[in-house]
């Protein structure tokens, strides 16, 4: 049986203060990312980055791959954010959810769209494309593969490169959710992880995300 959701607690590995950053990551962590919608103005203010910066070699290897998926992938912005929100919900990752609620809004997803993410691919109101993306995300989470019927549907909507990218995107954000949850990475001031779940009538500390 899995452990119950953990209430807010001190991080197991806290963000690294700026005066301790390795020189190899200092310039990266000072980059201006205000336009991305993370609720912070630089990587150096985002706890996910300053926590991972404690492992400079891994950080340097991980960030280009993460940036490729987040900023330069073949999947459209809205598709990508829909998938990431579903991963955050499936992995019960408050930090990932809270950050990507903000980014998804910049991608054009409505609050109603984000609420339906908690219901899943069968919720009324999705387009066929959106439903297939959500279903593929769920199948990867539960079965470690996209089922044949879902794959056949996706081929009507996605290019070959997008089909390759989709499971990579889902897998990457599982990796990140596992890390965020295990290290207990906390939201930055002003970036509450429960922004959407509170609107659904759920209080912080009960269950991290709607189910």
GROMACS .gro file of C-alpha atoms in nm:
model
  211
    1UNK     CA    1   0.000   0.000   0.000
    2UNK     CA    2   0.132   0.342  -0.090
    3UNK     CA    3   0.198   0.600   0.178
    4UNK     CA    4  -0.071   0.866   0.234
    5UNK     CA    5   0.000   1.213   0.094
    6UNK     CA    6   0.261   1.388   0.303
    7UNK     CA    7   0.163   1.717   0.467
    8UNK     CA    8   0.378   2.021   0.400
    9UNK     CA    9   0.715   1.972   0.568
   10UNK     CA   10   1.068   2.099   0.551
   11UNK     CA   11   1.252   1.996   0.235
   12UNK     CA   12   1.470   1.690   0.270
   13UNK     CA   13   1.736   1.865   0.062
   14UNK     CA   14   1.694   2.244   0.074
   15UNK     CA   15   1.764   2.483  -0.215
   16UNK     CA   16   2.127   2.586  -0.237
   17UNK     CA   17   2.202   2.949  -0.143
   18UNK     CA   18   2.345   3.163  -0.420
   19UNK     CA   19   2.682   3.204  -0.249
   20UNK     CA   20   2.727   2.825  -0.262
   21UNK     CA   21   2.650   2.773  -0.631
   22UNK     CA   22   2.913   2.596  -0.835
   23UNK     CA   23   3.068   2.825  -1.093
   24UNK     CA   24   2.951   2.589  -1.369
   25UNK     CA   25   2.586   2.659  -1.288
   26UNK     CA   26   2.608   3.020  -1.168
   27UNK     CA   27   2.549   3.177  -1.510
   28UNK     CA   28   2.262   2.942  -1.585
   29UNK     CA   29   2.091   3.008  -1.254
   30UNK     CA   30   2.110   3.382  -1.317
   31UNK     CA   31   1.923   3.359  -1.648
   32UNK     CA   32   1.612   3.572  -1.691
   33UNK     CA   33   1.304   3.351  -1.737
   34UNK     CA   34   1.030   3.593  -1.641
   35UNK     CA   35   0.843   3.542  -1.966
   36UNK     CA   36   0.804   3.169  -1.906
   37UNK     CA   37   0.536   3.217  -1.641
   38UNK     CA   38   0.696   3.031  -1.349
   39UNK     CA   39   0.616   3.312  -1.109
   40UNK     CA   40   0.985   3.388  -1.062
   41UNK     CA   41   1.220   3.611  -1.263
   42UNK     CA   42   1.524   3.384  -1.281
   43UNK     CA   43   1.620   3.018  -1.254
   44UNK     CA   44   1.802   3.112  -0.937
   45UNK     CA   45   1.469   3.183  -0.765
   46UNK     CA   46   1.304   2.853  -0.861
   47UNK     CA   47   1.350   2.589  -0.594
   48UNK     CA   48   1.351   2.302  -0.841
   49UNK     CA   49   1.663   2.445  -1.007
   50UNK     CA   50   1.845   2.557  -0.694
   51UNK     CA   51   1.786   2.218  -0.534
   52UNK     CA   52   1.916   2.024  -0.834
   53UNK     CA   53   2.210   2.266  -0.851
   54UNK     CA   54   2.353   2.085  -0.549
   55UNK     CA   55   2.451   1.815  -0.802
   56UNK     CA   56   2.627   2.034  -1.063
   57UNK     CA   57   2.725   1.759  -1.308
   58UNK     CA   58   2.377   1.608  -1.311
   59UNK     CA   59   2.218   1.954  -1.335
   60UNK     CA   60   2.434   2.040  -1.635
   61UNK     CA   61   2.339   1.714  -1.809
   62UNK     CA   62   1.968   1.736  -1.726
   63UNK     CA   63   1.888   2.099  -1.803
   64UNK     CA   64   1.945   2.094  -2.182
   65UNK     CA   65   1.714   1.794  -2.222
   66UNK     CA   66   1.451   1.949  -1.998
   67UNK     CA   67   1.475   2.279  -2.186
   68UNK     CA   68   1.438   2.104  -2.521
   69UNK     CA   69   1.111   1.949  -2.411
   70UNK     CA   70   0.981   2.258  -2.234
   71UNK     CA   71   1.085   2.528  -2.480
   72UNK     CA   72   1.167   2.377  -2.817
   73UNK     CA   73   0.968   2.057  -2.854
   74UNK     CA   74   0.758   1.961  -3.155
   75UNK     CA   75   0.436   1.926  -2.956
   76UNK     CA   76   0.234   2.250  -2.946
   77UNK     CA   77   0.251   2.454  -2.626
   78UNK     CA   78  -0.105   2.373  -2.515
   79UNK     CA   79  -0.066   1.999  -2.585
   80UNK     CA   80   0.254   1.988  -2.386
   81UNK     CA   81   0.103   2.164  -2.084
   82UNK     CA   82  -0.206   1.946  -2.088
   83UNK     CA   83   0.015   1.637  -2.072
   84UNK     CA   84   0.236   1.779  -1.796
   85UNK     CA   85  -0.064   1.870  -1.581
   86UNK     CA   86  -0.196   1.516  -1.616
   87UNK     CA   87   0.143   1.377  -1.515
   88UNK     CA   88   0.146   1.608  -1.211
   89UNK     CA   89  -0.202   1.486  -1.116
   90UNK     CA   90  -0.114   1.118  -1.167
   91UNK     CA   91   0.205   1.155  -0.963
   92UNK     CA   92   0.039   1.373  -0.697
   93UNK     CA   93   0.309   1.637  -0.739
   94UNK     CA   94   0.199   1.972  -0.592
   95UNK     CA   95   0.509   2.163  -0.703
   96UNK     CA   96   0.483   2.042  -1.063
   97UNK     CA   97   0.109   2.108  -1.069
   98UNK     CA   98   0.137   2.458  -0.922
   99UNK     CA   99   0.407   2.569  -1.163
  100UNK     CA  100   0.235   2.429  -1.470
  101UNK     CA  101  -0.108   2.567  -1.384
  102UNK     CA  102   0.056   2.904  -1.438
  103UNK     CA  103   0.235   2.802  -1.756
  104UNK     CA  104  -0.074   2.626  -1.894
  105UNK     CA  105  -0.271   2.948  -1.856
  106UNK     CA  106  -0.013   3.119  -2.079
  107UNK     CA  107  -0.063   2.836  -2.328
  108UNK     CA  108  -0.433   2.919  -2.346
  109UNK     CA  109  -0.580   2.647  -2.125
  110UNK     CA  110  -0.878   2.772  -1.928
  111UNK     CA  111  -0.947   2.707  -1.561
  112UNK     CA  112  -1.222   2.470  -1.677
  113UNK     CA  113  -0.965   2.279  -1.884
  114UNK     CA  114  -0.739   2.245  -1.582
  115UNK     CA  115  -1.025   2.127  -1.364
  116UNK     CA  116  -1.111   1.861  -1.623
  117UNK     CA  117  -0.752   1.736  -1.615
  118UNK     CA  118  -0.832   1.589  -1.273
  119UNK     CA  119  -1.123   1.395  -1.423
  120UNK     CA  120  -0.921   1.257  -1.711
  121UNK     CA  121  -0.959   1.172  -2.078
  122UNK     CA  122  -1.328   1.080  -2.053
  123UNK     CA  123  -1.437   1.416  -1.913
  124UNK     CA  124  -1.685   1.595  -2.139
  125UNK     CA  125  -1.550   1.890  -2.331
  126UNK     CA  126  -1.221   1.756  -2.462
  127UNK     CA  127  -1.146   1.743  -2.830
  128UNK     CA  128  -1.051   1.403  -2.969
  129UNK     CA  129  -0.688   1.513  -2.979
  130UNK     CA  130  -0.689   1.628  -2.615
  131UNK     CA  131  -0.861   1.312  -2.498
  132UNK     CA  132  -0.607   1.095  -2.679
  133UNK     CA  133  -0.315   1.288  -2.529
  134UNK     CA  134  -0.457   1.245  -2.180
  135UNK     CA  135  -0.531   0.877  -2.239
  136UNK     CA  136  -0.178   0.817  -2.365
  137UNK     CA  137  -0.042   0.990  -2.054
  138UNK     CA  138  -0.251   0.766  -1.830
  139UNK     CA  139  -0.154   0.449  -2.018
  140UNK     CA  140   0.214   0.532  -1.989
  141UNK     CA  141   0.166   0.589  -1.616
  142UNK     CA  142  -0.017   0.263  -1.555
  143UNK     CA  143   0.117   0.028  -1.824
  144UNK     CA  144   0.452   0.179  -1.931
  145UNK     CA  145   0.333   0.192  -2.293
  146UNK     CA  146   0.072   0.360  -2.511
  147UNK     CA  147  -0.200   0.112  -2.603
  148UNK     CA  148  -0.266   0.020  -2.965
  149UNK     CA  149  -0.605   0.187  -2.991
  150UNK     CA  150  -0.475   0.511  -2.842
  151UNK     CA  151  -0.168   0.499  -3.065
  152UNK     CA  152  -0.381   0.453  -3.374
  153UNK     CA  153  -0.585   0.757  -3.276
  154UNK     CA  154  -0.276   0.967  -3.210
  155UNK     CA  155  -0.138   0.892  -3.555
  156UNK     CA  156  -0.431   1.089  -3.699
  157UNK     CA  157  -0.322   1.399  -3.509
  158UNK     CA  158   0.054   1.388  -3.448
  159UNK     CA  159   0.357   1.379  -3.672
  160UNK     CA  160   0.621   1.110  -3.641
  161UNK     CA  161   0.846   1.339  -3.439
  162UNK     CA  162   0.559   1.433  -3.208
  163UNK     CA  163   0.479   1.065  -3.154
  164UNK     CA  164   0.839   1.006  -3.048
  165UNK     CA  165   0.837   1.312  -2.825
  166UNK     CA  166   0.515   1.235  -2.639
  167UNK     CA  167   0.635   0.937  -2.430
  168UNK     CA  168   0.965   1.117  -2.371
  169UNK     CA  169   0.773   1.418  -2.236
  170UNK     CA  170   0.558   1.201  -2.009
  171UNK     CA  171   0.861   1.009  -1.885
  172UNK     CA  172   1.061   1.321  -1.816
  173UNK     CA  173   0.788   1.479  -1.606
  174UNK     CA  174   0.745   1.153  -1.415
  175UNK     CA  175   1.118   1.166  -1.339
  176UNK     CA  176   1.084   1.524  -1.226
  177UNK     CA  177   0.772   1.457  -1.015
  178UNK     CA  178   0.945   1.164  -0.844
  179UNK     CA  179   1.239   1.390  -0.760
  180UNK     CA  180   1.029   1.686  -0.646
  181UNK     CA  181   0.811   1.467  -0.427
  182UNK     CA  182   1.098   1.270  -0.276
  183UNK     CA  183   1.313   1.574  -0.199
  184UNK     CA  184   1.003   1.764  -0.074
  185UNK     CA  185   1.078   2.064  -0.292
  186UNK     CA  186   0.852   2.342  -0.164
  187UNK     CA  187   0.691   2.618  -0.374
  188UNK     CA  188   0.851   2.958  -0.393
  189UNK     CA  189   0.683   3.244  -0.206
  190UNK     CA  190   0.380   3.352  -0.408
  191UNK     CA  191   0.366   3.027  -0.608
  192UNK     CA  192   0.114   2.819  -0.412
  193UNK     CA  193   0.094   2.453  -0.521
  194UNK     CA  194  -0.276   2.424  -0.439
  195UNK     CA  195  -0.402   2.715  -0.649
  196UNK     CA  196  -0.645   2.500  -0.848
  197UNK     CA  197  -0.732   2.240  -0.584
  198UNK     CA  198  -0.843   2.510  -0.342
  199UNK     CA  199  -1.090   2.633  -0.605
  200UNK     CA  200  -1.222   2.277  -0.618
  201UNK     CA  201  -1.297   2.293  -0.247
  202UNK     CA  202  -0.995   2.098  -0.125
  203UNK     CA  203  -0.780   2.232   0.154
  204UNK     CA  204  -0.400   2.217   0.160
  205UNK     CA  205  -0.277   1.923   0.366
  206UNK     CA  206  -0.571   1.695   0.283
  207UNK     CA  207  -0.462   1.552  -0.050
  208UNK     CA  208  -0.216   1.729  -0.272
  209UNK     CA  209  -0.417   1.721  -0.596
  210UNK     CA  210  -0.772   1.645  -0.704
  211UNK     CA  211  -0.851   1.279  -0.769
   0.00000   0.00000   0.00000
